[in-house]
Amino acid sequence: MYFSLALIAYIIDYFFAEFEKIKYLKHPIIYMGNYIKWFENRFYLDNVFRGFILTLSLLCIVFTITLALTYVDNIFFQGFLCSFAISSNMLYKSVQNVIQSDNPKYAISMLVSRDTKDMNDRDINKAAIETYAENLSDGVIAPLFYMICFGLVGAFIYKAINTLDSMVGYRNKRYEKFGKFSAKLDDVANFLPARITALLIALLFFSKKAFLQFQKYGKKHESLNAGLPISAMALAINIKLGGPTSYFGRVKQKPYFGDEKKEIKKEDVKNALSIKLKLDIFIITILSILTISFY
């Protein structure tokens, strides 16, 4: 277990966030995204096998590079690199910007794939909370989980899987087959972290209802994992998320997550964001105890 590595990485992200660490250093996700675009432009075919080759090739590249970097036997260097796999501060600031921006519709359009042109304030606030809850798993808990278990290599293998899913894991004409393997692999990789995230949301909001019912609502989501932290957040702060949502010009009749009010306001977004401080204290405390215990 890599408790001390994860602790250093989380503290670095807490104080410096992602792109603020070194201004001229490109984020590793950009390189992964560039490779995915290059492969797609050069080798795209509408079949599952070609998508499998994309996934396998990227994972091999990431594995080779990160494994080589582990031979630099300096925990602070590796912790610095691992901090790029965590998006806690960037996620928080991005969602906070939605409710602070003079143009919240534009701000939310930078975070979601749903149509934003005709969004009202309720829709914007709902999208902000759903994005924050879902990405607490994808951007914070999941990379931290794999970092603790497998170190630098595990953290970036996960980020590669997650990046593949975010770029080609769509159920549409172009990616239904090409992105199928990436999407299924992402489901597997996020199975445990999504459930851990939902439990942490329930715990940190001291919500018995969220703890007992997040599975009930979460399983209604078409994703194996995404609905769980979204449902936990909705139940914990007493709102109702989900419902009809427009994607690429078509309204999708999504189920509702939660059983309270539909009229979601800025105060609800602030309430959702309030988990960050509690989560930071919890993670840093637990990792510190584990680091000392296993030193």
PDB file of C-alpha atoms in Angstrom:
ATOM      1  CA  MET A   1       0.000   0.000   0.000  1.00  0.00           C
ATOM      2  CA  TYR A   2       1.219   3.496  -0.914  1.00  0.00           C
ATOM      3  CA  PHE A   3      -0.283   5.567   1.916  1.00  0.00           C
ATOM      4  CA  SER A   4       2.562   8.083   2.220  1.00  0.00           C
ATOM      5  CA  LEU A   5       2.675   8.604  -1.552  1.00  0.00           C
ATOM      6  CA  ALA A   6      -1.061   9.287  -1.655  1.00  0.00           C
ATOM      7  CA  LEU A   7      -0.763  11.663   1.322  1.00  0.00           C
ATOM      8  CA  ILE A   8       1.962  13.715  -0.341  1.00  0.00           C
ATOM      9  CA  ALA A   9       0.042  13.800  -3.639  1.00  0.00           C
ATOM     10  CA  TYR A  10      -3.173  14.933  -1.959  1.00  0.00           C
ATOM     11  CA  ILE A  11      -1.441  17.673   0.022  1.00  0.00           C
ATOM     12  CA  ILE A  12       0.281  18.982  -3.110  1.00  0.00           C
ATOM     13  CA  ASP A  13      -3.042  19.083  -4.957  1.00  0.00           C
ATOM     14  CA  TYR A  14      -4.669  20.777  -1.969  1.00  0.00           C
ATOM     15  CA  PHE A  15      -2.182  23.636  -1.908  1.00  0.00           C
ATOM     16  CA  PHE A  16      -1.241  24.016  -5.546  1.00  0.00           C
ATOM     17  CA  ALA A  17      -4.016  22.379  -7.642  1.00  0.00           C
ATOM     18  CA  GLU A  18      -3.323  20.990 -11.083  1.00  0.00           C
ATOM     19  CA  PHE A  19      -2.307  23.571 -13.632  1.00  0.00           C
ATOM     20  CA  GLU A  20      -0.927  25.907 -11.006  1.00  0.00           C
ATOM     21  CA  LYS A  21       1.900  23.573  -9.982  1.00  0.00           C
ATOM     22  CA  ILE A  22       4.171  24.533 -12.847  1.00  0.00           C
ATOM     23  CA  LYS A  23       2.644  26.893 -15.380  1.00  0.00           C
ATOM     24  CA  TYR A  24       4.589  25.615 -18.369  1.00  0.00           C
ATOM     25  CA  LEU A  25       4.176  21.904 -17.610  1.00  0.00           C
ATOM     26  CA  LYS A  26       1.410  20.270 -19.647  1.00  0.00           C
ATOM     27  CA  HIS A  27      -0.984  18.041 -17.762  1.00  0.00           C
ATOM     28  CA  PRO A  28      -0.466  14.319 -18.538  1.00  0.00           C
ATOM     29  CA  ILE A  29      -4.148  14.034 -19.505  1.00  0.00           C
ATOM     30  CA  ILE A  30      -3.467  16.380 -22.426  1.00  0.00           C
ATOM     31  CA  TYR A  31      -0.871  13.970 -23.790  1.00  0.00           C
ATOM     32  CA  MET A  32      -3.266  11.043 -23.345  1.00  0.00           C
ATOM     33  CA  GLY A  33      -5.999  12.986 -25.130  1.00  0.00           C
ATOM     34  CA  ASN A  34      -3.661  13.894 -27.970  1.00  0.00           C
ATOM     35  CA  TYR A  35      -2.744  10.237 -28.441  1.00  0.00           C
ATOM     36  CA  ILE A  36      -6.405   9.181 -28.474  1.00  0.00           C
ATOM     37  CA  LYS A  37      -7.210  11.825 -31.106  1.00  0.00           C
ATOM     38  CA  TRP A  38      -4.186  10.814 -33.191  1.00  0.00           C
ATOM     39  CA  PHE A  39      -5.112   7.123 -33.066  1.00  0.00           C
ATOM     40  CA  GLU A  40      -8.732   7.845 -33.910  1.00  0.00           C
ATOM     41  CA  ASN A  41      -7.840  10.069 -36.862  1.00  0.00           C
ATOM     42  CA  ARG A  42      -5.364   7.529 -38.203  1.00  0.00           C
ATOM     43  CA  PHE A  43      -6.864   4.125 -37.396  1.00  0.00           C
ATOM     44  CA  TYR A  44     -10.585   4.542 -36.689  1.00  0.00           C
ATOM     45  CA  LEU A  45     -12.854   1.704 -37.787  1.00  0.00           C
ATOM     46  CA  ASP A  46     -16.416   1.105 -36.668  1.00  0.00           C
ATOM     47  CA  ASN A  47     -15.705  -2.069 -34.717  1.00  0.00           C
ATOM     48  CA  VAL A  48     -14.944  -3.183 -31.176  1.00  0.00           C
ATOM     49  CA  PHE A  49     -11.547  -4.684 -31.981  1.00  0.00           C
ATOM     50  CA  ARG A  50     -10.103  -1.396 -33.246  1.00  0.00           C
ATOM     51  CA  GLY A  51     -11.279   0.295 -30.055  1.00  0.00           C
ATOM     52  CA  PHE A  52      -9.660  -2.502 -28.054  1.00  0.00           C
ATOM     53  CA  ILE A  53      -6.354  -1.810 -29.822  1.00  0.00           C
ATOM     54  CA  LEU A  54      -6.660   1.887 -28.941  1.00  0.00           C
ATOM     55  CA  THR A  55      -7.218   1.048 -25.276  1.00  0.00           C
ATOM     56  CA  LEU A  56      -4.468  -1.554 -25.110  1.00  0.00           C
ATOM     57  CA  SER A  57      -1.915   0.672 -26.847  1.00  0.00           C
ATOM     58  CA  LEU A  58      -2.560   3.671 -24.585  1.00  0.00           C
ATOM     59  CA  LEU A  59      -2.426   1.557 -21.438  1.00  0.00           C
ATOM     60  CA  CYS A  60       0.857  -0.016 -22.570  1.00  0.00           C
ATOM     61  CA  ILE A  61       2.363   3.419 -23.197  1.00  0.00           C
ATOM     62  CA  VAL A  62       1.199   4.785 -19.836  1.00  0.00           C
ATOM     63  CA  PHE A  63       2.344   1.648 -18.005  1.00  0.00           C
ATOM     64  CA  THR A  64       5.825   1.784 -19.577  1.00  0.00           C
ATOM     65  CA  ILE A  65       6.376   5.487 -18.855  1.00  0.00           C
ATOM     66  CA  THR A  66       5.054   5.424 -15.289  1.00  0.00           C
ATOM     67  CA  LEU A  67       6.921   2.231 -14.449  1.00  0.00           C
ATOM     68  CA  ALA A  68      10.150   3.847 -15.664  1.00  0.00           C
ATOM     69  CA  LEU A  69       9.447   6.901 -13.486  1.00  0.00           C
ATOM     70  CA  THR A  70       9.096   4.700 -10.397  1.00  0.00           C
ATOM     71  CA  TYR A  71      12.813   3.937 -10.674  1.00  0.00           C
ATOM     72  CA  VAL A  72      13.425   7.509  -9.515  1.00  0.00           C
ATOM     73  CA  ASP A  73      13.502   6.505  -5.866  1.00  0.00           C
ATOM     74  CA  ASN A  74      12.243   9.757  -4.367  1.00  0.00           C
ATOM     75  CA  ILE A  75       8.834   9.759  -2.732  1.00  0.00           C
ATOM     76  CA  PHE A  76       8.401  13.533  -3.110  1.00  0.00           C
ATOM     77  CA  PHE A  77       9.105  13.379  -6.842  1.00  0.00           C
ATOM     78  CA  GLN A  78       6.631  10.536  -7.249  1.00  0.00           C
ATOM     79  CA  GLY A  79       4.130  12.312  -4.994  1.00  0.00           C
ATOM     80  CA  PHE A  80       4.399  15.405  -7.179  1.00  0.00           C
ATOM     81  CA  LEU A  81       3.679  13.327 -10.284  1.00  0.00           C
ATOM     82  CA  CYS A  82       0.802  11.531  -8.562  1.00  0.00           C
ATOM     83  CA  SER A  83      -0.764  14.857  -7.628  1.00  0.00           C
ATOM     84  CA  PHE A  84      -1.581  15.365 -11.312  1.00  0.00           C
ATOM     85  CA  ALA A  85      -3.932  12.375 -11.100  1.00  0.00           C
ATOM     86  CA  ILE A  86      -6.067  14.100  -8.440  1.00  0.00           C
ATOM     87  CA  SER A  87      -8.538  16.806  -9.468  1.00  0.00           C
ATOM     88  CA  SER A  88     -10.027  17.839  -6.131  1.00  0.00           C
ATOM     89  CA  ASN A  89      -9.172  21.533  -6.213  1.00  0.00           C
ATOM     90  CA  MET A  90      -9.712  21.985  -9.927  1.00  0.00           C
ATOM     91  CA  LEU A  91     -13.127  20.289  -9.730  1.00  0.00           C
ATOM     92  CA  TYR A  92     -14.163  22.419  -6.771  1.00  0.00           C
ATOM     93  CA  LYS A  93     -13.069  25.680  -8.397  1.00  0.00           C
ATOM     94  CA  SER A  94     -14.706  24.785 -11.726  1.00  0.00           C
ATOM     95  CA  VAL A  95     -18.088  24.090 -10.116  1.00  0.00           C
ATOM     96  CA  GLN A  96     -17.781  27.082  -7.799  1.00  0.00           C
ATOM     97  CA  ASN A  97     -17.144  29.246 -10.853  1.00  0.00           C
ATOM     98  CA  VAL A  98     -20.533  28.237 -12.262  1.00  0.00           C
ATOM     99  CA  ILE A  99     -22.417  29.971  -9.447  1.00  0.00           C
ATOM    100  CA  GLN A 100     -20.003  32.899  -9.249  1.00  0.00           C
ATOM    101  CA  SER A 101     -19.715  33.599 -12.973  1.00  0.00           C
ATOM    102  CA  ASP A 102     -21.474  36.468 -14.760  1.00  0.00           C
ATOM    103  CA  ASN A 103     -22.222  33.912 -17.476  1.00  0.00           C
ATOM    104  CA  PRO A 104     -23.093  30.669 -15.650  1.00  0.00           C
ATOM    105  CA  LYS A 105     -24.493  29.067 -18.809  1.00  0.00           C
ATOM    106  CA  TYR A 106     -21.089  29.341 -20.477  1.00  0.00           C
ATOM    107  CA  ALA A 107     -19.316  28.177 -17.321  1.00  0.00           C
ATOM    108  CA  ILE A 108     -21.433  25.010 -17.069  1.00  0.00           C
ATOM    109  CA  SER A 109     -20.990  24.328 -20.802  1.00  0.00           C
ATOM    110  CA  MET A 110     -17.274  23.871 -20.100  1.00  0.00           C
ATOM    111  CA  LEU A 111     -18.037  21.044 -17.662  1.00  0.00           C
ATOM    112  CA  VAL A 112     -20.869  18.997 -19.172  1.00  0.00           C
ATOM    113  CA  SER A 113     -21.753  17.279 -22.445  1.00  0.00           C
ATOM    114  CA  ARG A 114     -25.483  18.062 -22.188  1.00  0.00           C
ATOM    115  CA  ASP A 115     -27.066  20.896 -24.179  1.00  0.00           C
ATOM    116  CA  THR A 116     -26.797  24.205 -22.325  1.00  0.00           C
ATOM    117  CA  LYS A 117     -28.362  26.725 -24.748  1.00  0.00           C
ATOM    118  CA  ASP A 118     -31.857  26.639 -23.234  1.00  0.00           C
ATOM    119  CA  MET A 119     -30.891  25.966 -19.612  1.00  0.00           C
ATOM    120  CA  ASN A 120     -32.567  27.947 -16.857  1.00  0.00           C
ATOM    121  CA  ASP A 121     -31.033  28.623 -13.446  1.00  0.00           C
ATOM    122  CA  ARG A 122     -32.435  25.395 -12.008  1.00  0.00           C
ATOM    123  CA  ASP A 123     -30.964  23.343 -14.853  1.00  0.00           C
ATOM    124  CA  ILE A 124     -27.564  24.984 -14.430  1.00  0.00           C
ATOM    125  CA  ASN A 125     -27.511  24.378 -10.685  1.00  0.00           C
ATOM    126  CA  LYS A 126     -28.666  20.784 -11.138  1.00  0.00           C
ATOM    127  CA  ALA A 127     -25.957  20.110 -13.735  1.00  0.00           C
ATOM    128  CA  ALA A 128     -23.319  21.657 -11.456  1.00  0.00           C
ATOM    129  CA  ILE A 129     -24.233  19.396  -8.524  1.00  0.00           C
ATOM    130  CA  GLU A 130     -24.493  16.261 -10.680  1.00  0.00           C
ATOM    131  CA  THR A 131     -21.099  17.005 -12.226  1.00  0.00           C
ATOM    132  CA  TYR A 132     -19.509  17.630  -8.841  1.00  0.00           C
ATOM    133  CA  ALA A 133     -20.904  14.448  -7.301  1.00  0.00           C
ATOM    134  CA  GLU A 134     -19.983  12.209 -10.235  1.00  0.00           C
ATOM    135  CA  ASN A 135     -16.511  13.661 -10.557  1.00  0.00           C
ATOM    136  CA  LEU A 136     -15.767  13.311  -6.865  1.00  0.00           C
ATOM    137  CA  SER A 137     -15.520   9.650  -7.795  1.00  0.00           C
ATOM    138  CA  ASP A 138     -13.770   9.963 -11.161  1.00  0.00           C
ATOM    139  CA  GLY A 139     -11.447  12.811 -10.252  1.00  0.00           C
ATOM    140  CA  VAL A 140     -10.697  12.310  -6.567  1.00  0.00           C
ATOM    141  CA  ILE A 141     -11.625   9.010  -4.924  1.00  0.00           C
ATOM    142  CA  ALA A 142     -10.903   6.652  -7.839  1.00  0.00           C
ATOM    143  CA  PRO A 143      -7.375   7.897  -8.648  1.00  0.00           C
ATOM    144  CA  LEU A 144      -6.607   8.037  -4.928  1.00  0.00           C
ATOM    145  CA  PHE A 145      -7.873   4.461  -4.514  1.00  0.00           C
ATOM    146  CA  TYR A 146      -5.654   3.124  -7.303  1.00  0.00           C
ATOM    147  CA  MET A 147      -2.743   5.239  -6.121  1.00  0.00           C
ATOM    148  CA  ILE A 148      -2.983   3.742  -2.640  1.00  0.00           C
ATOM    149  CA  CYS A 149      -3.187   0.223  -4.071  1.00  0.00           C
ATOM    150  CA  PHE A 150      -0.688   0.434  -6.948  1.00  0.00           C
ATOM    151  CA  GLY A 151       1.236   3.699  -6.634  1.00  0.00           C
ATOM    152  CA  LEU A 152       2.136   5.959  -9.532  1.00  0.00           C
ATOM    153  CA  VAL A 153       1.431   3.280 -12.140  1.00  0.00           C
ATOM    154  CA  GLY A 154      -2.031   2.531 -10.780  1.00  0.00           C
ATOM    155  CA  ALA A 155      -3.046   6.189 -10.591  1.00  0.00           C
ATOM    156  CA  PHE A 156      -2.188   6.903 -14.212  1.00  0.00           C
ATOM    157  CA  ILE A 157      -3.501   3.638 -15.612  1.00  0.00           C
ATOM    158  CA  TYR A 158      -6.818   4.641 -14.055  1.00  0.00           C
ATOM    159  CA  LYS A 159      -6.586   8.159 -15.522  1.00  0.00           C
ATOM    160  CA  ALA A 160      -5.907   6.665 -18.941  1.00  0.00           C
ATOM    161  CA  ILE A 161      -9.005   4.451 -18.675  1.00  0.00           C
ATOM    162  CA  ASN A 162     -11.110   7.383 -17.519  1.00  0.00           C
ATOM    163  CA  THR A 163      -9.805   9.636 -20.308  1.00  0.00           C
ATOM    164  CA  LEU A 164     -10.597   6.995 -22.919  1.00  0.00           C
ATOM    165  CA  ASP A 165     -14.146   6.728 -21.620  1.00  0.00           C
ATOM    166  CA  SER A 166     -14.628  10.502 -21.616  1.00  0.00           C
ATOM    167  CA  MET A 167     -13.474  10.767 -25.242  1.00  0.00           C
ATOM    168  CA  VAL A 168     -14.762   7.648 -26.996  1.00  0.00           C
ATOM    169  CA  GLY A 169     -17.053   5.934 -24.497  1.00  0.00           C
ATOM    170  CA  TYR A 170     -20.286   7.340 -25.904  1.00  0.00           C
ATOM    171  CA  ARG A 171     -23.307   5.372 -27.051  1.00  0.00           C
ATOM    172  CA  ASN A 172     -23.762   7.039 -30.418  1.00  0.00           C
ATOM    173  CA  LYS A 173     -23.285   6.059 -34.054  1.00  0.00           C
ATOM    174  CA  ARG A 174     -19.554   6.777 -34.158  1.00  0.00           C
ATOM    175  CA  TYR A 175     -18.502   5.328 -30.802  1.00  0.00           C
ATOM    176  CA  GLU A 176     -21.044   2.594 -30.002  1.00  0.00           C
ATOM    177  CA  LYS A 177     -18.582  -0.068 -31.168  1.00  0.00           C
ATOM    178  CA  PHE A 178     -15.264   1.801 -31.256  1.00  0.00           C
ATOM    179  CA  GLY A 179     -15.622   2.991 -27.653  1.00  0.00           C
ATOM    180  CA  LYS A 180     -17.373  -0.074 -26.250  1.00  0.00           C
ATOM    181  CA  PHE A 181     -14.302  -1.721 -24.721  1.00  0.00           C
ATOM    182  CA  SER A 182     -13.137   1.558 -23.150  1.00  0.00           C
ATOM    183  CA  ALA A 183     -16.580   2.173 -21.653  1.00  0.00           C
ATOM    184  CA  LYS A 184     -16.831  -1.332 -20.190  1.00  0.00           C
ATOM    185  CA  LEU A 185     -13.326  -1.118 -18.756  1.00  0.00           C
ATOM    186  CA  ASP A 186     -14.208   2.224 -17.162  1.00  0.00           C
ATOM    187  CA  ASP A 187     -17.274   0.594 -15.576  1.00  0.00           C
ATOM    188  CA  VAL A 188     -15.053  -2.068 -14.029  1.00  0.00           C
ATOM    189  CA  ALA A 189     -12.418   0.431 -12.852  1.00  0.00           C
ATOM    190  CA  ASN A 190     -15.019   2.662 -11.198  1.00  0.00           C
ATOM    191  CA  PHE A 191     -17.113  -0.059  -9.572  1.00  0.00           C
ATOM    192  CA  LEU A 192     -15.527   0.159  -6.118  1.00  0.00           C
ATOM    193  CA  PRO A 193     -14.578   3.887  -6.125  1.00  0.00           C
ATOM    194  CA  ALA A 194     -18.143   4.964  -7.028  1.00  0.00           C
ATOM    195  CA  ARG A 195     -19.536   3.042  -4.067  1.00  0.00           C
ATOM    196  CA  ILE A 196     -16.824   4.343  -1.742  1.00  0.00           C
ATOM    197  CA  THR A 197     -17.630   7.896  -2.888  1.00  0.00           C
ATOM    198  CA  ALA A 198     -21.344   7.455  -2.228  1.00  0.00           C
ATOM    199  CA  LEU A 199     -20.620   6.120   1.255  1.00  0.00           C
ATOM    200  CA  LEU A 200     -18.249   9.016   1.982  1.00  0.00           C
ATOM    201  CA  ILE A 201     -20.879  11.546   0.885  1.00  0.00           C
ATOM    202  CA  ALA A 202     -23.402   9.932   3.218  1.00  0.00           C
ATOM    203  CA  LEU A 203     -20.867   9.784   6.059  1.00  0.00           C
ATOM    204  CA  LEU A 204     -19.559  13.332   5.740  1.00  0.00           C
ATOM    205  CA  PHE A 205     -23.060  14.829   5.526  1.00  0.00           C
ATOM    206  CA  PHE A 206     -24.166  12.593   8.433  1.00  0.00           C
ATOM    207  CA  SER A 207     -27.086  11.460   6.266  1.00  0.00           C
ATOM    208  CA  LYS A 208     -28.721   8.195   7.273  1.00  0.00           C
ATOM    209  CA  LYS A 209     -31.114   8.514   4.335  1.00  0.00           C
ATOM    210  CA  ALA A 210     -28.242   8.801   1.862  1.00  0.00           C
ATOM    211  CA  PHE A 211     -26.493   5.823   3.433  1.00  0.00           C
ATOM    212  CA  LEU A 212     -29.560   3.597   3.246  1.00  0.00           C
ATOM    213  CA  GLN A 213     -31.045   4.693  -0.090  1.00  0.00           C
ATOM    214  CA  PHE A 214     -28.256   5.695  -2.501  1.00  0.00           C
ATOM    215  CA  GLN A 215     -28.299   2.204  -4.044  1.00  0.00           C
ATOM    216  CA  LYS A 216     -32.067   2.329  -4.540  1.00  0.00           C
ATOM    217  CA  TYR A 217     -31.876   5.477  -6.655  1.00  0.00           C
ATOM    218  CA  GLY A 218     -28.400   4.977  -8.093  1.00  0.00           C
ATOM    219  CA  LYS A 219     -29.259   1.708  -9.832  1.00  0.00           C
ATOM    220  CA  LYS A 220     -31.834   3.573 -11.952  1.00  0.00           C
ATOM    221  CA  HIS A 221     -29.015   5.363 -13.796  1.00  0.00           C
ATOM    222  CA  GLU A 222     -27.996   3.835 -17.126  1.00  0.00           C
ATOM    223  CA  SER A 223     -24.417   3.858 -15.874  1.00  0.00           C
ATOM    224  CA  LEU A 224     -23.339   1.116 -13.522  1.00  0.00           C
ATOM    225  CA  ASN A 225     -21.593   3.659 -11.301  1.00  0.00           C
ATOM    226  CA  ALA A 226     -22.426   7.327 -11.999  1.00  0.00           C
ATOM    227  CA  GLY A 227     -25.844   7.287 -10.369  1.00  0.00           C
ATOM    228  CA  LEU A 228     -24.518   6.226  -6.967  1.00  0.00           C
ATOM    229  CA  PRO A 229     -22.607   9.368  -5.894  1.00  0.00           C
ATOM    230  CA  ILE A 230     -25.245  11.538  -7.622  1.00  0.00           C
ATOM    231  CA  SER A 231     -28.008   9.832  -5.635  1.00  0.00           C
ATOM    232  CA  ALA A 232     -26.032  10.028  -2.401  1.00  0.00           C
ATOM    233  CA  MET A 233     -25.522  13.770  -2.902  1.00  0.00           C
ATOM    234  CA  ALA A 234     -29.197  14.369  -3.754  1.00  0.00           C
ATOM    235  CA  LEU A 235     -30.349  12.475  -0.666  1.00  0.00           C
ATOM    236  CA  ALA A 236     -27.738  14.083   1.593  1.00  0.00           C
ATOM    237  CA  ILE A 237     -28.684  17.692   0.730  1.00  0.00           C
ATOM    238  CA  ASN A 238     -32.431  17.028   0.245  1.00  0.00           C
ATOM    239  CA  ILE A 239     -32.897  17.746  -3.450  1.00  0.00           C
ATOM    240  CA  LYS A 240     -33.989  15.803  -6.523  1.00  0.00           C
ATOM    241  CA  LEU A 241     -31.459  15.421  -9.346  1.00  0.00           C
ATOM    242  CA  GLY A 242     -31.813  13.786 -12.763  1.00  0.00           C
ATOM    243  CA  GLY A 243     -35.003  14.072 -14.791  1.00  0.00           C
ATOM    244  CA  PRO A 244     -35.401  15.103 -18.468  1.00  0.00           C
ATOM    245  CA  THR A 245     -32.053  16.294 -19.857  1.00  0.00           C
ATOM    246  CA  SER A 246     -31.153  17.382 -23.386  1.00  0.00           C
ATOM    247  CA  TYR A 247     -28.151  15.821 -25.133  1.00  0.00           C
ATOM    248  CA  PHE A 248     -27.165  16.632 -28.724  1.00  0.00           C
ATOM    249  CA  GLY A 249     -30.583  18.076 -29.489  1.00  0.00           C
ATOM    250  CA  ARG A 250     -32.620  15.234 -27.985  1.00  0.00           C
ATOM    251  CA  VAL A 251     -34.265  15.115 -24.579  1.00  0.00           C
ATOM    252  CA  LYS A 252     -33.368  12.016 -22.584  1.00  0.00           C
ATOM    253  CA  GLN A 253     -35.913  10.958 -19.976  1.00  0.00           C
ATOM    254  CA  LYS A 254     -33.494  10.248 -17.149  1.00  0.00           C
ATOM    255  CA  PRO A 255     -34.841   8.914 -13.848  1.00  0.00           C
ATOM    256  CA  TYR A 256     -34.912  11.108 -10.773  1.00  0.00           C
ATOM    257  CA  PHE A 257     -32.328  10.676  -8.033  1.00  0.00           C
ATOM    258  CA  GLY A 258     -33.547  11.704  -4.604  1.00  0.00           C
ATOM    259  CA  ASP A 259     -37.016  12.454  -3.250  1.00  0.00           C
ATOM    260  CA  GLU A 260     -37.053  16.089  -2.174  1.00  0.00           C
ATOM    261  CA  LYS A 261     -37.326  19.454  -3.953  1.00  0.00           C
ATOM    262  CA  LYS A 262     -36.795  19.892  -7.702  1.00  0.00           C
ATOM    263  CA  GLU A 263     -36.214  23.643  -7.541  1.00  0.00           C
ATOM    264  CA  ILE A 264     -32.450  23.721  -7.106  1.00  0.00           C
ATOM    265  CA  LYS A 265     -30.807  27.010  -6.153  1.00  0.00           C
ATOM    266  CA  LYS A 266     -27.283  28.366  -5.792  1.00  0.00           C
ATOM    267  CA  GLU A 267     -27.460  27.645  -2.071  1.00  0.00           C
ATOM    268  CA  ASP A 268     -27.842  23.942  -2.909  1.00  0.00           C
ATOM    269  CA  VAL A 269     -24.703  24.051  -5.045  1.00  0.00           C
ATOM    270  CA  LYS A 270     -22.855  25.719  -2.171  1.00  0.00           C
ATOM    271  CA  ASN A 271     -24.177  23.022   0.157  1.00  0.00           C
ATOM    272  CA  ALA A 272     -22.874  20.287  -2.161  1.00  0.00           C
ATOM    273  CA  LEU A 273     -19.501  22.024  -2.404  1.00  0.00           C
ATOM    274  CA  SER A 274     -19.274  22.236   1.382  1.00  0.00           C
ATOM    275  CA  ILE A 275     -18.249  18.581   1.433  1.00  0.00           C
ATOM    276  CA  LYS A 276     -14.795  19.482   0.108  1.00  0.00           C
ATOM    277  CA  LEU A 277     -13.377  20.771   3.403  1.00  0.00           C
ATOM    278  CA  LYS A 278     -14.774  17.786   5.291  1.00  0.00           C
ATOM    279  CA  LEU A 279     -13.430  15.402   2.648  1.00  0.00           C
ATOM    280  CA  ASP A 280      -9.991  17.054   2.705  1.00  0.00           C
ATOM    281  CA  ILE A 281      -9.778  16.746   6.500  1.00  0.00           C
ATOM    282  CA  PHE A 282     -11.002  13.157   6.408  1.00  0.00           C
ATOM    283  CA  ILE A 283      -8.607  11.993   3.677  1.00  0.00           C
ATOM    284  CA  ILE A 284      -5.544  13.776   5.058  1.00  0.00           C
ATOM    285  CA  THR A 285      -6.270  12.522   8.583  1.00  0.00           C
ATOM    286  CA  ILE A 286      -6.826   8.899   7.539  1.00  0.00           C
ATOM    287  CA  LEU A 287      -3.786   8.853   5.250  1.00  0.00           C
ATOM    288  CA  SER A 288      -1.630  10.428   7.977  1.00  0.00           C
ATOM    289  CA  ILE A 289      -2.702   7.793  10.499  1.00  0.00           C
ATOM    290  CA  LEU A 290      -2.089   4.972   8.026  1.00  0.00           C
ATOM    291  CA  THR A 291       1.288   6.410   6.999  1.00  0.00           C
ATOM    292  CA  ILE A 292       2.429   6.583  10.616  1.00  0.00           C
ATOM    293  CA  SER A 293       1.013   3.126  11.394  1.00  0.00           C
ATOM    294  CA  PHE A 294       2.799   1.441   8.493  1.00  0.00           C
ATOM    295  CA  TYR A 295       6.027   3.489   8.656  1.00  0.00           C
TER     296      TYR A 295
END
